[in-house]
Coordinates of C-alpha atoms in Angstrom, one line a residue:
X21 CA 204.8 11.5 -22.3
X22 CA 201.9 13.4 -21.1
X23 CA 199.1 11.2 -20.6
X24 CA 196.5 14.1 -20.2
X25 CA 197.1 14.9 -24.1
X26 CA 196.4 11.2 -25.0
X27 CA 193.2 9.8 -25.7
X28 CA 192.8 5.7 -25.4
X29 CA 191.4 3.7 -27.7
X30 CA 193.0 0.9 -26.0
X31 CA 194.4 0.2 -22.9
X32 CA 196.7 2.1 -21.2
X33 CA 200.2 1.2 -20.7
X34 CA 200.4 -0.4 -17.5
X35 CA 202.8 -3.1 -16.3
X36 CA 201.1 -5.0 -13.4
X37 CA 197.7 -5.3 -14.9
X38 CA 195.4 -5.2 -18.3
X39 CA 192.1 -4.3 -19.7
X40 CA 192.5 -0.8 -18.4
X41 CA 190.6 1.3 -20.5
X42 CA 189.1 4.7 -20.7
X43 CA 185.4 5.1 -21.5
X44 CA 185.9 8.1 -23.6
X45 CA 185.0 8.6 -27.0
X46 CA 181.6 7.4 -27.6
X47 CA 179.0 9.4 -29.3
X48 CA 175.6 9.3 -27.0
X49 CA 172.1 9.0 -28.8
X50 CA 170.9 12.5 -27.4
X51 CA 169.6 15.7 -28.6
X52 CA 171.6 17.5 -29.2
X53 CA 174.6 14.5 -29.7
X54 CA 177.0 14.6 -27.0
X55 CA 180.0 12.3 -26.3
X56 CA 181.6 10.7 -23.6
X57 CA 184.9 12.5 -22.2
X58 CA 188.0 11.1 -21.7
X59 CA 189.8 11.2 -18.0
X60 CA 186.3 10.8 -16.3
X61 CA 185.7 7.2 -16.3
X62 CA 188.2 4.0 -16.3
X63 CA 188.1 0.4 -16.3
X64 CA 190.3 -2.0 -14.9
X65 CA 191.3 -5.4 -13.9
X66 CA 192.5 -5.7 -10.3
X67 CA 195.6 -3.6 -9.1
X68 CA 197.2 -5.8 -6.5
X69 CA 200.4 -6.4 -9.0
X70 CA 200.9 -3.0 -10.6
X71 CA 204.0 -1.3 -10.3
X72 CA 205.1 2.5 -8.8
X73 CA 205.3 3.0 -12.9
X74 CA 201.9 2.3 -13.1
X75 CA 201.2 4.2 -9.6
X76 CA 202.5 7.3 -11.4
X77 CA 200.7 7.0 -14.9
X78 CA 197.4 6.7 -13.2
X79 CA 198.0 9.4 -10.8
X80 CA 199.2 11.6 -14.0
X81 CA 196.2 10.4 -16.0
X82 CA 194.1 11.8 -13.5
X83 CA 193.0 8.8 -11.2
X84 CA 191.2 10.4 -7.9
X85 CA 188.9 7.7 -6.7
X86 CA 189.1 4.0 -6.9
X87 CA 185.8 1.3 -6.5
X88 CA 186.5 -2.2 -6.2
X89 CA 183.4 -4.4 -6.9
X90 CA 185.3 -7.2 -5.4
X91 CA 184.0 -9.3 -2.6
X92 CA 185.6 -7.9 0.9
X93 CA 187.2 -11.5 0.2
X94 CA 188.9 -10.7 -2.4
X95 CA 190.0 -7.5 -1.5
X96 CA 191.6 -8.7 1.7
X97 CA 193.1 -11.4 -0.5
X98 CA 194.8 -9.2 -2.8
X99 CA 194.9 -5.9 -1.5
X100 CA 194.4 -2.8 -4.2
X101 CA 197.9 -1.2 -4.2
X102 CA 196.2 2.3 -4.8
X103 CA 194.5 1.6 -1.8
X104 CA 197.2 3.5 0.5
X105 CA 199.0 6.0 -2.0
X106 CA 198.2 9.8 -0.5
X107 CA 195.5 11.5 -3.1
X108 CA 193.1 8.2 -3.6
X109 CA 190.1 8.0 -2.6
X110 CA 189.9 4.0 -1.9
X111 CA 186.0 2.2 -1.3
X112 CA 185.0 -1.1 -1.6
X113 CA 181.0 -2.0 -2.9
X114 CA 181.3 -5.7 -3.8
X115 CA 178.8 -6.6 -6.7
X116 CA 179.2 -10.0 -5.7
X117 CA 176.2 -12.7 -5.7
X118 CA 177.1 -16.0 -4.1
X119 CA 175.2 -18.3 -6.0
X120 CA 176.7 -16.2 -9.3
X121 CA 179.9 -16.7 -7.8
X122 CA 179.5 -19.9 -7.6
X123 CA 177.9 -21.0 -10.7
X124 CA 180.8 -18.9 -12.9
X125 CA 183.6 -20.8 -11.5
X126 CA 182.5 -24.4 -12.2
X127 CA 182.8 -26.0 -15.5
X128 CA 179.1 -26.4 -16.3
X129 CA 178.0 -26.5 -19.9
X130 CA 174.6 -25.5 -18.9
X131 CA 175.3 -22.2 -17.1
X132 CA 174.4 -19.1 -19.0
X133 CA 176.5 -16.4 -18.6
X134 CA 173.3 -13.4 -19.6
X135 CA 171.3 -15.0 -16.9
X136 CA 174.1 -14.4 -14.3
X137 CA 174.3 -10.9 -15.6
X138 CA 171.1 -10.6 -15.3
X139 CA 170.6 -11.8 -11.7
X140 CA 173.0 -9.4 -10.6
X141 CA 171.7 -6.1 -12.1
X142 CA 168.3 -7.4 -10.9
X143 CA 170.3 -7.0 -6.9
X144 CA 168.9 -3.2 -7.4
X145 CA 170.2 -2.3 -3.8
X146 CA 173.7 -3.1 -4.6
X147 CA 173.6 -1.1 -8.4
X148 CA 171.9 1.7 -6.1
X149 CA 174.6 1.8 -3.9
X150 CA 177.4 1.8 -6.8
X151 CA 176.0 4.4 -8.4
X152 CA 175.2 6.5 -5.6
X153 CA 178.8 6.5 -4.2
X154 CA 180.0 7.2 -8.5
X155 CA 177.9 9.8 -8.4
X156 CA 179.0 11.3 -4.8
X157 CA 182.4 11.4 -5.7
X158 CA 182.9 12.8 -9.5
X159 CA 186.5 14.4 -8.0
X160 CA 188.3 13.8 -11.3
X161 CA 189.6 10.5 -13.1
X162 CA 187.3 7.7 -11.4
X163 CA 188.6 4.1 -11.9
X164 CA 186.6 0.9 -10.8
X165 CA 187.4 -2.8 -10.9
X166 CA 187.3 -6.4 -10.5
X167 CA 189.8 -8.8 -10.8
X168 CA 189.6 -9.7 -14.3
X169 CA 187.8 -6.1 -15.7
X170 CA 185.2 -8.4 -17.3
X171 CA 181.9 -8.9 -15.6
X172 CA 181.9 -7.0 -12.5
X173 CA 183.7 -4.3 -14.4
X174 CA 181.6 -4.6 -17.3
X175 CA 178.5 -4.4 -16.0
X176 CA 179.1 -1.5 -14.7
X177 CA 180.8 0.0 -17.5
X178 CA 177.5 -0.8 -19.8
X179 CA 175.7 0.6 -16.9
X180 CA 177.3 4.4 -17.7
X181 CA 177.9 3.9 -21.2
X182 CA 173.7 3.4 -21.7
X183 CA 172.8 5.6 -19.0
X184 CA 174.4 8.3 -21.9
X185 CA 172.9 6.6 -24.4
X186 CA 175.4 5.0 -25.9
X187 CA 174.5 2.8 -28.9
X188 CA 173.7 -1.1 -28.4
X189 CA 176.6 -1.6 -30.7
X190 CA 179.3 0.4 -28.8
X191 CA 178.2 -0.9 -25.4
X192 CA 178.9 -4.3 -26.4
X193 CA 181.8 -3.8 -28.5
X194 CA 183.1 -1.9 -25.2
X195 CA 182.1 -5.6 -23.1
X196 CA 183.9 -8.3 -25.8
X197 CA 187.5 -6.8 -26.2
X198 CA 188.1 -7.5 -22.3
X199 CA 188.8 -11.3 -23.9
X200 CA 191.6 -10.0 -26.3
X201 CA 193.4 -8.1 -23.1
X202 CA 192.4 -10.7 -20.8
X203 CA 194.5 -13.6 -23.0
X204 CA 197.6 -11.1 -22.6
X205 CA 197.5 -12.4 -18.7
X206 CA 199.5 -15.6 -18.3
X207 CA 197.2 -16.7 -14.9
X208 CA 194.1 -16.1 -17.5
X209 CA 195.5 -17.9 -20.0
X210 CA 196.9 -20.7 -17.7
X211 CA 192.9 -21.4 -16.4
X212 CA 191.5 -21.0 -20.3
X213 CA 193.7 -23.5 -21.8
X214 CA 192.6 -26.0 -18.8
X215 CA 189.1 -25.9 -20.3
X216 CA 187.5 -23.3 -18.1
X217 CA 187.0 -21.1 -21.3
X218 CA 183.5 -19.7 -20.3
X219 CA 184.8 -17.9 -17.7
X220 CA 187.3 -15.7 -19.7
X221 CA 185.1 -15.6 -22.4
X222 CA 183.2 -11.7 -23.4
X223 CA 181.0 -12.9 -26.4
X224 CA 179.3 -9.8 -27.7
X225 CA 175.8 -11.4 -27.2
X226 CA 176.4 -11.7 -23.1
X227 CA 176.0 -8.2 -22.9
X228 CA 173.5 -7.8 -25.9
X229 CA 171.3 -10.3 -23.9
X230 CA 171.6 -8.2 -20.8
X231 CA 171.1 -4.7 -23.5
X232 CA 167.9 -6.3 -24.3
X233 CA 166.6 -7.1 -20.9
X234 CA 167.4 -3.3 -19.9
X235 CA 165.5 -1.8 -22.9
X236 CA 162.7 -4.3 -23.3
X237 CA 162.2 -4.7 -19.0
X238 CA 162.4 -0.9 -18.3
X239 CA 162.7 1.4 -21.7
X240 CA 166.3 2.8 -20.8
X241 CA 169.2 2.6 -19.0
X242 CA 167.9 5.8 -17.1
X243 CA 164.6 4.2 -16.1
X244 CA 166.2 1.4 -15.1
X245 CA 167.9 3.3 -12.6
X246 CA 165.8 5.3 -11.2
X247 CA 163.6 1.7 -10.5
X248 CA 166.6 1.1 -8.6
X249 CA 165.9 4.2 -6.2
X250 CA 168.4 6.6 -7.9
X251 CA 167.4 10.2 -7.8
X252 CA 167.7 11.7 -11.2
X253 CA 169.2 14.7 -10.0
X254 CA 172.3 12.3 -9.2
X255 CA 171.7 10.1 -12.4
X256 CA 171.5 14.0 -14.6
X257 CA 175.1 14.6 -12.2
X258 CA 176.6 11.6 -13.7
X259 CA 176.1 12.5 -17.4
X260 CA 176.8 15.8 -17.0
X261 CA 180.3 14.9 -15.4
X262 CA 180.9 11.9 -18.0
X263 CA 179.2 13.7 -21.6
X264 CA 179.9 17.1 -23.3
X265 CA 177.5 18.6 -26.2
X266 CA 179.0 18.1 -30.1

């Protein structure tokens, strides 16, 4: 099977992980239209389980870098196995907050998940330095991650998706199917059916909430971004790499 002749709509087939998924395919608001390229860009829960099957497909599909938005915690923790294999290029930003941390792993019926989202977008020195390093390092298929591909991972993901343009409607479609993958992992499930259900949850409104702040806070993505100290000359690098003209 050549993976460089498929293009994802889902995830991709790998054994040791889910919600690995390609940001391909989406038509950007822009004149003229473009559309987001396939092999550029993936998502992904964490790698510590995947298997030298897996190894191989990403490598085939292109993978040349690898961020990990975990906490150097975590990392250590679970080690990324892509971490070591010869033609990676392996780095480690966490987009961790401890209070957010914190507050997402207790059972409390008055913590709002958009706030949390919020809160970290709003660290501007740590989306700075994500972006920065993406856009230093456009070598081919870049993957980043968490550990469940959800918040971490999706933040980011809505980050480059609106940066393009990307409709309010795709972006958060693109945030609320991490559930439906996530509930194909039995340590996911395990932790939702004790009760700790906002954690795993990706309701489309979390990421519509933190849309909204974006647009009605800055005016784009793009401005957003560039409040965060990015040069647009890396921010115009990004889309270039990621978009091609319909």
């Amino acid at each position: 099977m050549d993976l460089n002749r498929i293009n994802f709509s889902g995830e991709l087939p790998l054994e040791g992980t889910n919600n690995v998924r390609d940001l391909g395919g989406y038509y950007c608001n822009t004149t003229p239209p473009r559309i987001t390229k396939y092999h550029k860009f993936i998502r992904s829960a964490g790698l510590t389980y995947i298997t030298n099957k897996d190894i191989d497909i990403l490598l085939s599909y292109g993978v040349k870098d690898v961020l990990d938005l975990r906490s150097s915690e975590e990392a250590e923790l679970q080690p990324n196995k892509l971490k070591d294999v010869e033609g990676i290029n392996y780095y480690n930003i966490p987009l961790s907050i401890v209070d957010m941390v914190a507050d997402i792993t207790k059972e409390d019926k008055n913590f709002n998940m958009p706030e949390g989202y919020i809160k970290r977008i709003e660290h501007k020195e740590i989306i700075k330095g994500i972006i920065e390093y993406i856009a230093d390092n456009l070598n081919g298929g870049f993957l980043f991650h968490c550990t469940a591909g959800k918040d971490r991972t999706g933040l980011v993901a809505s980050i480059l998706l609106g940066l393009c343009n990307v409709s309010r409607g795709d972006i958060k479609a693109n945030y609320e199917v991490s559930h439906t993958y996530m509930r194909e992992n039995n340590d996911f499930m395990k932790a939702y059916e004790m009760g700790k259900s906002k954690v795993f949850l990706s309701k489309a409104r979390y990421m519509e909430c933190v849309y909204d702040y974006i647009i009605n806070t800055y005016g784009s993505y793009k401005d957003y971004l560039i409040d965060c100290g990015i040069k647009e000359t890396d921010l115009n690098k990004i889309i270039n790499y990621f978009t091609e003209v319909i």
